[in-house]
Short mmCIF file of C-alpha atoms (C1' of nucleotides) in Angstrom, two decimals:
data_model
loop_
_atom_site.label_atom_id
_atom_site.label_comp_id
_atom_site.label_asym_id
_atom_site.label_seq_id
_atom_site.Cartn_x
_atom_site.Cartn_y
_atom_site.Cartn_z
CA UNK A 15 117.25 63.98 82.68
CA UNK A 16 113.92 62.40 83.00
CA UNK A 17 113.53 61.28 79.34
CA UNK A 18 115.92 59.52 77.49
CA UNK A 19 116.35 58.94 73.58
CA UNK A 20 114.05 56.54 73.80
CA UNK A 21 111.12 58.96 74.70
CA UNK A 22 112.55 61.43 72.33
CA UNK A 23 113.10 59.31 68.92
CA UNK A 24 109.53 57.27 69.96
CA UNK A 25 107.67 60.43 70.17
CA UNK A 26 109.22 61.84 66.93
CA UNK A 27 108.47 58.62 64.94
CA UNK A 28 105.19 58.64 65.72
CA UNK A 29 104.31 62.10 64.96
CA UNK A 30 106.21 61.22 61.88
CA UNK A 31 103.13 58.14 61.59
CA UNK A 32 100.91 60.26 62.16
CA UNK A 33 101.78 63.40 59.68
CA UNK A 34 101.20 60.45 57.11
CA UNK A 35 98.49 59.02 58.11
CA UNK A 36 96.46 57.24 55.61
CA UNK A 37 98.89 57.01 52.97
CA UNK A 38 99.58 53.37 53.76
CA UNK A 39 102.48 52.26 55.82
CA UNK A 40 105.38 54.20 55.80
CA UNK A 41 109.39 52.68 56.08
CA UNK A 42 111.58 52.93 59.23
CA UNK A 43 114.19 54.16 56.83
CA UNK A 44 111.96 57.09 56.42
CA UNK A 45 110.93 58.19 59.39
CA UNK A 46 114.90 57.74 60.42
CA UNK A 47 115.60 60.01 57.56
CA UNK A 48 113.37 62.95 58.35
CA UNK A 49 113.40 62.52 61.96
CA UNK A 50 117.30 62.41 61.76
CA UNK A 51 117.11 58.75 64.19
CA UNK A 52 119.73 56.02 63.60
CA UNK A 53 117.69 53.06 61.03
CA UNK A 54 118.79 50.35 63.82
CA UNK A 55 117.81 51.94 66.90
CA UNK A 56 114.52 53.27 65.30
CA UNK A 57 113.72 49.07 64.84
CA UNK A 58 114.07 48.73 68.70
CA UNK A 59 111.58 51.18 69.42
CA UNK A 60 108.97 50.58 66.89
CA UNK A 61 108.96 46.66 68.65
CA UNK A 62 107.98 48.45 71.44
CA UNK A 63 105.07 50.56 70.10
CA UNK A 64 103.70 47.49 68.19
CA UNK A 65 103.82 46.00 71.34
CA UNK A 66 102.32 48.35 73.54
CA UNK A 67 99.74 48.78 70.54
CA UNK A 68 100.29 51.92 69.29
CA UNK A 69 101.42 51.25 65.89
CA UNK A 70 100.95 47.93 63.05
CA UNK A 71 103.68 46.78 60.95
CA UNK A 72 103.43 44.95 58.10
CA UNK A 73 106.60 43.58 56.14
CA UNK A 74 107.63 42.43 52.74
CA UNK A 75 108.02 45.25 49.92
CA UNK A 76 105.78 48.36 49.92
CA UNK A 77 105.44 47.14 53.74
CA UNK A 78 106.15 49.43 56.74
CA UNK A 79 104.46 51.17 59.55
CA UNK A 80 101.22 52.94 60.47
CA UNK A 81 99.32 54.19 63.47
CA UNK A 82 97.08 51.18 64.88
CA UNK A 83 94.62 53.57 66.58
CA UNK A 84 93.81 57.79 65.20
CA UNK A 85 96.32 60.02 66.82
CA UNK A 86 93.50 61.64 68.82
CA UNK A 87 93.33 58.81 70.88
CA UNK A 88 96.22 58.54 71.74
CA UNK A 89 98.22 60.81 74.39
CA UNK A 90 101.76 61.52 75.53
CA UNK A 91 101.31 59.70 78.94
CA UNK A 92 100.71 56.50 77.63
CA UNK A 93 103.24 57.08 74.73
CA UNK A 94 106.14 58.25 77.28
CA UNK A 95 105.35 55.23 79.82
CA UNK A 96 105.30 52.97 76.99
CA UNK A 97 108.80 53.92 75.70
CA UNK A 98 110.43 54.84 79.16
CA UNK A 99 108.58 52.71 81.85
CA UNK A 100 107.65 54.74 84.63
CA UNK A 101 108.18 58.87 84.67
CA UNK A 102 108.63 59.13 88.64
CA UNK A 103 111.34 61.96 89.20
CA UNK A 104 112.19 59.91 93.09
CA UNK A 105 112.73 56.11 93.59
CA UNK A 106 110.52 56.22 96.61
CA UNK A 107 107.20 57.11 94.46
CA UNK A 108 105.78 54.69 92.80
CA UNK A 109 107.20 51.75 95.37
CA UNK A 110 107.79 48.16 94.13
CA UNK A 111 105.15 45.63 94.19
CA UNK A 112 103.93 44.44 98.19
CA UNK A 113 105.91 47.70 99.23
CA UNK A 114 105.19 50.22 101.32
CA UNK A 115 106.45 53.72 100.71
CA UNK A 116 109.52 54.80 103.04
CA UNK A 117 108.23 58.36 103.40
CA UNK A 118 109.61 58.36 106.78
CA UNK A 119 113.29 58.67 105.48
CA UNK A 120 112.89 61.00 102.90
CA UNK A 121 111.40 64.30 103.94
CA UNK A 122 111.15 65.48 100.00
CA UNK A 123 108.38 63.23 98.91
CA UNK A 124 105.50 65.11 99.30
CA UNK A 125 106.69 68.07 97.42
CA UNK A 126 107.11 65.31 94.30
CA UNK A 127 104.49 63.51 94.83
CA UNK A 128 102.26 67.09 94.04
CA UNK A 129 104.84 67.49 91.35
CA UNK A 130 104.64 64.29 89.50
CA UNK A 131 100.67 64.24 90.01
CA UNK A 132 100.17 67.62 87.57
CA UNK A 133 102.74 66.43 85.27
CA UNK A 134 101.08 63.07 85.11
CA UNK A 135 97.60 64.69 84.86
CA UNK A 136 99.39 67.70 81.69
CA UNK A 137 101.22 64.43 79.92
CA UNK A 138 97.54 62.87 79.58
CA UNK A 139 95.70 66.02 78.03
CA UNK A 140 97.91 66.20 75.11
CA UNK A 141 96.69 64.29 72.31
CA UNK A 142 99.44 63.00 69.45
CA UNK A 143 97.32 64.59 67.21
CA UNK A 144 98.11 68.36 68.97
CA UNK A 145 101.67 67.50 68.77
CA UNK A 146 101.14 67.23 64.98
CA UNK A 147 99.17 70.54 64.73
CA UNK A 148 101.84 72.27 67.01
CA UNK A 149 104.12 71.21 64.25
CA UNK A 150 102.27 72.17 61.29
CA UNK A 151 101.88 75.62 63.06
CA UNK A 152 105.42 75.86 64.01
CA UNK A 153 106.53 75.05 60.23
CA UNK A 154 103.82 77.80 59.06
CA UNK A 155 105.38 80.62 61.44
CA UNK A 156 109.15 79.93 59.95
CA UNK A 157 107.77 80.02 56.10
CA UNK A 158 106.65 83.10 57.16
CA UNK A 159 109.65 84.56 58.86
CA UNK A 160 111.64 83.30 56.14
CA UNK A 161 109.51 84.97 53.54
CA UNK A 162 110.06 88.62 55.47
CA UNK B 26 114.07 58.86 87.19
CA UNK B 27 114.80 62.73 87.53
CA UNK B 28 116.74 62.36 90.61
CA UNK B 29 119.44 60.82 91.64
CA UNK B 30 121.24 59.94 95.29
CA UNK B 31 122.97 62.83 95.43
CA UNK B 32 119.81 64.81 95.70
CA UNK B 33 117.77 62.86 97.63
CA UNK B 34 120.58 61.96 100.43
CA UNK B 35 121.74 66.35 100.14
CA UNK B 36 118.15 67.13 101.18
CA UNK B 37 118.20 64.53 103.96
CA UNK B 38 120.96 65.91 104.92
CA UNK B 39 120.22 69.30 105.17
CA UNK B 40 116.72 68.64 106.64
CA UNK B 41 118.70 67.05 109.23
CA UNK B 42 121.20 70.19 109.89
CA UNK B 43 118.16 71.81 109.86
CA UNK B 44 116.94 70.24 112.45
CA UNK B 45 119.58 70.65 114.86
CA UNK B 46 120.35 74.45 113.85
CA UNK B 47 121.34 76.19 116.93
CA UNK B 48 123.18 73.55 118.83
CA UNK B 49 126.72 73.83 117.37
CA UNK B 50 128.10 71.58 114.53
CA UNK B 51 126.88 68.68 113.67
CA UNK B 52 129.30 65.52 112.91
CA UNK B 53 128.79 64.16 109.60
CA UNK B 54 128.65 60.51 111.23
CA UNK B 55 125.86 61.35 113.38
CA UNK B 56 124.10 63.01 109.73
CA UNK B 57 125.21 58.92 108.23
CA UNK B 58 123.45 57.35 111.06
CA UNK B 59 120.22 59.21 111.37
CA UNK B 60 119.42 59.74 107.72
CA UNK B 61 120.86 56.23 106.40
CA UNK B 62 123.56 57.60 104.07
CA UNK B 63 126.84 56.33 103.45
CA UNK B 64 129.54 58.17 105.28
CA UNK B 65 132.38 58.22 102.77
CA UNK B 66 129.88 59.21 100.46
CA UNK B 67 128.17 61.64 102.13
CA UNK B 68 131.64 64.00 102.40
CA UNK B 69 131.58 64.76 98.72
CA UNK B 70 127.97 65.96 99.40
CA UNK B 71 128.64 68.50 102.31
CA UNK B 72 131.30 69.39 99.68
CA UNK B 73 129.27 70.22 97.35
CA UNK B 74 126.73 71.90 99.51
CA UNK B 75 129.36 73.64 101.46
CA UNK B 76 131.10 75.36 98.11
CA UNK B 77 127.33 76.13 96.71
CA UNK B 78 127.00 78.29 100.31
CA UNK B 79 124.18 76.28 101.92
CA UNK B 80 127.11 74.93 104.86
CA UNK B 81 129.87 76.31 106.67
CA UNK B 82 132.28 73.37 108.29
CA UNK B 83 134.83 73.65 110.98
CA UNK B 84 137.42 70.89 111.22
CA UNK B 85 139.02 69.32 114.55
CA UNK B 86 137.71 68.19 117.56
CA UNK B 87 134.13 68.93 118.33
CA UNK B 88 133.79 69.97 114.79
CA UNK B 89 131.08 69.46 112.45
CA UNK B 90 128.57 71.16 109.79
CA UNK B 91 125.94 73.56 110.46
CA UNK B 92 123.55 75.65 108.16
CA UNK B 93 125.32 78.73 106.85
CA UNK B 94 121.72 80.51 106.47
CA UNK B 95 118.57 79.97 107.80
CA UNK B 96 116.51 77.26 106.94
CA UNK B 97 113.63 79.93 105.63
CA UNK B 98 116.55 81.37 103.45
CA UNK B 99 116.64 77.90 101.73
CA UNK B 100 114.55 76.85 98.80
CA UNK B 101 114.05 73.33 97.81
CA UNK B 102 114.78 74.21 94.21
CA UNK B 103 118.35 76.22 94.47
CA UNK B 104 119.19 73.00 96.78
CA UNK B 105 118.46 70.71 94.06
CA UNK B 106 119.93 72.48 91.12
CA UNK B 107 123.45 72.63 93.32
CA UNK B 108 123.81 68.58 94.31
CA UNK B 109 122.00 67.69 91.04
CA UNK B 110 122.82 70.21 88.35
CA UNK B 111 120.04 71.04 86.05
CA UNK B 112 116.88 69.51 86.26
CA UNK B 113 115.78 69.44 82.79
CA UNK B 114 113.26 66.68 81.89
CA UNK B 115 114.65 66.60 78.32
CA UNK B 116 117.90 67.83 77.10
CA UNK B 117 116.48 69.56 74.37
CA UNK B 118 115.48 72.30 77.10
CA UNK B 119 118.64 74.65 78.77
CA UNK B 120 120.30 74.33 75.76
CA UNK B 121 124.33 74.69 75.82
CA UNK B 122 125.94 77.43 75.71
CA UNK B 123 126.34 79.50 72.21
CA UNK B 124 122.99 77.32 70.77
CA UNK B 125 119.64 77.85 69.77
CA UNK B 126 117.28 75.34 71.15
CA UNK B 127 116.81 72.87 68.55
CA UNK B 128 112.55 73.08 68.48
CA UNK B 129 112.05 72.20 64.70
CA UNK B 130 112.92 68.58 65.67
CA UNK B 131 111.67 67.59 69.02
CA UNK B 132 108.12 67.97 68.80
CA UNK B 133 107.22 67.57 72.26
CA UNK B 134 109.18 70.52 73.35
CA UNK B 135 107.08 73.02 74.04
CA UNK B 136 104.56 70.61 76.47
CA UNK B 137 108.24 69.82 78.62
CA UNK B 138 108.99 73.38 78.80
CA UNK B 139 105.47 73.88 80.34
CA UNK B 140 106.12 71.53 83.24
CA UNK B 141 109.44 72.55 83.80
CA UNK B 142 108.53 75.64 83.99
CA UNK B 143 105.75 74.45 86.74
CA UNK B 144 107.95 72.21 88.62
CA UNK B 145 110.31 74.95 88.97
CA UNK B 146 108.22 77.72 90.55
CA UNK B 147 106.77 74.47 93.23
CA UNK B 148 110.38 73.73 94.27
CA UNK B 149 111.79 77.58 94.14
CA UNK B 150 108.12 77.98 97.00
CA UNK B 151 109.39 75.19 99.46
CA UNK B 152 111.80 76.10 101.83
CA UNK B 153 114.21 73.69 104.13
CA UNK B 154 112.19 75.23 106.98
CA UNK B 155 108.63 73.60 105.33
CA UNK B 156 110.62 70.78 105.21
CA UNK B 157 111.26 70.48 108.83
CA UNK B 158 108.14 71.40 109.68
CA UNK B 159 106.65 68.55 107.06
CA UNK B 160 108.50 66.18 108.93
CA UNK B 161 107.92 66.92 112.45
CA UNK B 162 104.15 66.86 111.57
CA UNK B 163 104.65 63.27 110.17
CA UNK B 164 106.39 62.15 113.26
CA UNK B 165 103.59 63.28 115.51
CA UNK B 166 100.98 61.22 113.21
CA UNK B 167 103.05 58.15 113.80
CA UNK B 168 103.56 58.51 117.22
CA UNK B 169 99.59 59.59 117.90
CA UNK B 170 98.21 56.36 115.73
CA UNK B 171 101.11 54.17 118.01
CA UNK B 172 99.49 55.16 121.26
CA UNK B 173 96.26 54.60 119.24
"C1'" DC C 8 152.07 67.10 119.66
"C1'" DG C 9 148.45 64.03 118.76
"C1'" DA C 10 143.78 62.87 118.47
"C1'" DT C 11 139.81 64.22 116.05
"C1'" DA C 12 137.44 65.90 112.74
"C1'" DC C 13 136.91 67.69 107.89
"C1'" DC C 14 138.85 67.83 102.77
"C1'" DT C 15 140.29 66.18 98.31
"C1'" DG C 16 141.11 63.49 94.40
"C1'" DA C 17 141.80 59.15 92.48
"C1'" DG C 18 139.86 54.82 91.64
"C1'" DT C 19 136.21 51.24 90.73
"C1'" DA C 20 132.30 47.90 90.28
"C1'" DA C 21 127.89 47.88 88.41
"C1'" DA C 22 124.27 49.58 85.88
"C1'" DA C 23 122.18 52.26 82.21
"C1'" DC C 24 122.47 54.15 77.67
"C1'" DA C 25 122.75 54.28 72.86
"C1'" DC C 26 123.40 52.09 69.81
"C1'" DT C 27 125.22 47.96 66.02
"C1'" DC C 28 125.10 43.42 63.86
"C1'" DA C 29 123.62 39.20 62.24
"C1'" DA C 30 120.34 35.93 61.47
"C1'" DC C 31 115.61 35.14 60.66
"C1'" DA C 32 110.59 35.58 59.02
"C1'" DA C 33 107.06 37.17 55.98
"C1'" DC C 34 105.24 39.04 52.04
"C1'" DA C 35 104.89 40.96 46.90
"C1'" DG C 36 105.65 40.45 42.41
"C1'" DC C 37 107.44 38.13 38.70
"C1'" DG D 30 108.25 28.98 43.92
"C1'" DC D 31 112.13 32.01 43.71
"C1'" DT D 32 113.97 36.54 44.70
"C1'" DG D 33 114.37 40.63 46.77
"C1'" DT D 34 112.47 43.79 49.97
"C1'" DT D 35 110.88 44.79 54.12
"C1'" DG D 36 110.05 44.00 59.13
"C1'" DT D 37 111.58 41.12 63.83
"C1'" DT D 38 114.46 39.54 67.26
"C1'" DG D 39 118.12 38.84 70.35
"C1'" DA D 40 122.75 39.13 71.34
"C1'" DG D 41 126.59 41.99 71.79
"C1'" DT D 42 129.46 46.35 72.64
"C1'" DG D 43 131.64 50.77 73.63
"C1'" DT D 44 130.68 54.79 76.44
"C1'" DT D 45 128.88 57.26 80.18
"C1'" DT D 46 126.83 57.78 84.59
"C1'" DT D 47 126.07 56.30 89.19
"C1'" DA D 48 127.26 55.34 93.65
"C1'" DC D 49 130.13 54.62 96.00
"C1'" DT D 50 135.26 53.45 98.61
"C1'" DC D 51 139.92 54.54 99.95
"C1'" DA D 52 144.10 56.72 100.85
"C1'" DG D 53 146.15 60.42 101.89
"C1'" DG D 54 146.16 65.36 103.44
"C1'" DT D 55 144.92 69.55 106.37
"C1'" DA D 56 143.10 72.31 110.07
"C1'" DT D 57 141.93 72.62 114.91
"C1'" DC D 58 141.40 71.77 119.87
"C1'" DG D 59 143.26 70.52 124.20
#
DNA sequence: CGATACCTGAGTAAAACACTCAACAACAGC
DNA sequence: GCTGTTGTTGAGTGTTTTACTCAGGTATCG
């Protein structure tokens, strides 16, 4: 499993920022609620996308959360390597700093290398804001199922 | 990271059966040596790849493991699957048994399915014997740039 | 029979994962 | 300026996975 909870609950809370964008911040116990993600956990990982600048916080009452930047700008990539660190699928991409890869050893690299390259290059042409759209159309089709 | 060991020393492993198809059984110590695996460890693997129908093994003296098929007969993908189990990026996708995939929550679903969906038709088109061949060609560009 | 190989399952140290908890900091409104 | 509500942080913890090792067992060849 290439993603963990981490990329999972991250990318739900912030399509849950950005459904309400505009509306003024909105509270982690909230976004836990609807997005079904344990309150204390949830605090964990919106640290991490204040700190990677995806999202501002602001406390004391009627505080909360909110999108630092439109949901346009901002894509899955840089959301998933934000929460998860790096996406390779091997060890041996990517190597470690003054490194040199040790594609002599493992004969599979290439193939993942390709691999990891078009998934890199799919990640980056989503937008947060199509994730909320593919939502809002997914929520449209069962109304409608559920009205037949 | 999508894969672990298991995968990554299994393909060395069979690259290096591979390799030496045709001359008789090859000695699992001689497999630890060249590819830079564990020996105790690497058992479980020609286990695993043994019941899964990619080796035959004969015991005793002068035993070893060869390639039950050939090498063309051998996709990178069915390989994978058997040391590694599924190779879903999420585990939203390849839900269990007797369940619906859960798609009304995890809004990135349908991008993952995409890729996986990608990723598996590249690994189902490389065979062990591409492999091989991959490998040989590498060793004749390091041996051409040392007489260089 | 005995040496040589494979075969199997139990066990284990270390890391990653998925959280929880407690103490703290800031801000709003009275 | 106090109080209560919210966010912020770091430490801690139970569970699971990983990456092995080890001790025995079994088949086979000579």
């Amino acid at each position: 499993m290439l993603l963990s909870t981490k990329g999972d609950y991250g990318v739900r809370a912030m399509i849950d920022l950005a459904k309400h964008a505009g509306e003024g911040p909105v509270q982690r116990s909230e976004i836990a609620r609807r997005r079904q993600i344990p309150e204390s956990y949830l605090d964990h990982l919106l640290a991490q996308l204040r700190r990677a600048g995806f999202v501002r916080s602001t406390r004391g009452p009627s505080g909360g959360h909110e999108l630092a930047k439109p949901a346009s700008d901002i894509n899955l990539l840089s959301l998933l390597e934000a929460l998860e660190g790096s996406l390779a699928p091997l060890g041996c991409l990517e190597p470690a700093v003054g490194e040199e890869a040790t594609e002599s050893i493992c004969g599979q690299n290439w193939v993942w290398q390709e691999i990891y390259d078009e998934m890199r290059a799919r990640l980056a042409a989503v937008s947060l804001a199509e994730l909320v759209e593919h939502e809002r159309e997914h929520e449209r089709q069962a109304v409608i199922s559920y009205n037949i």
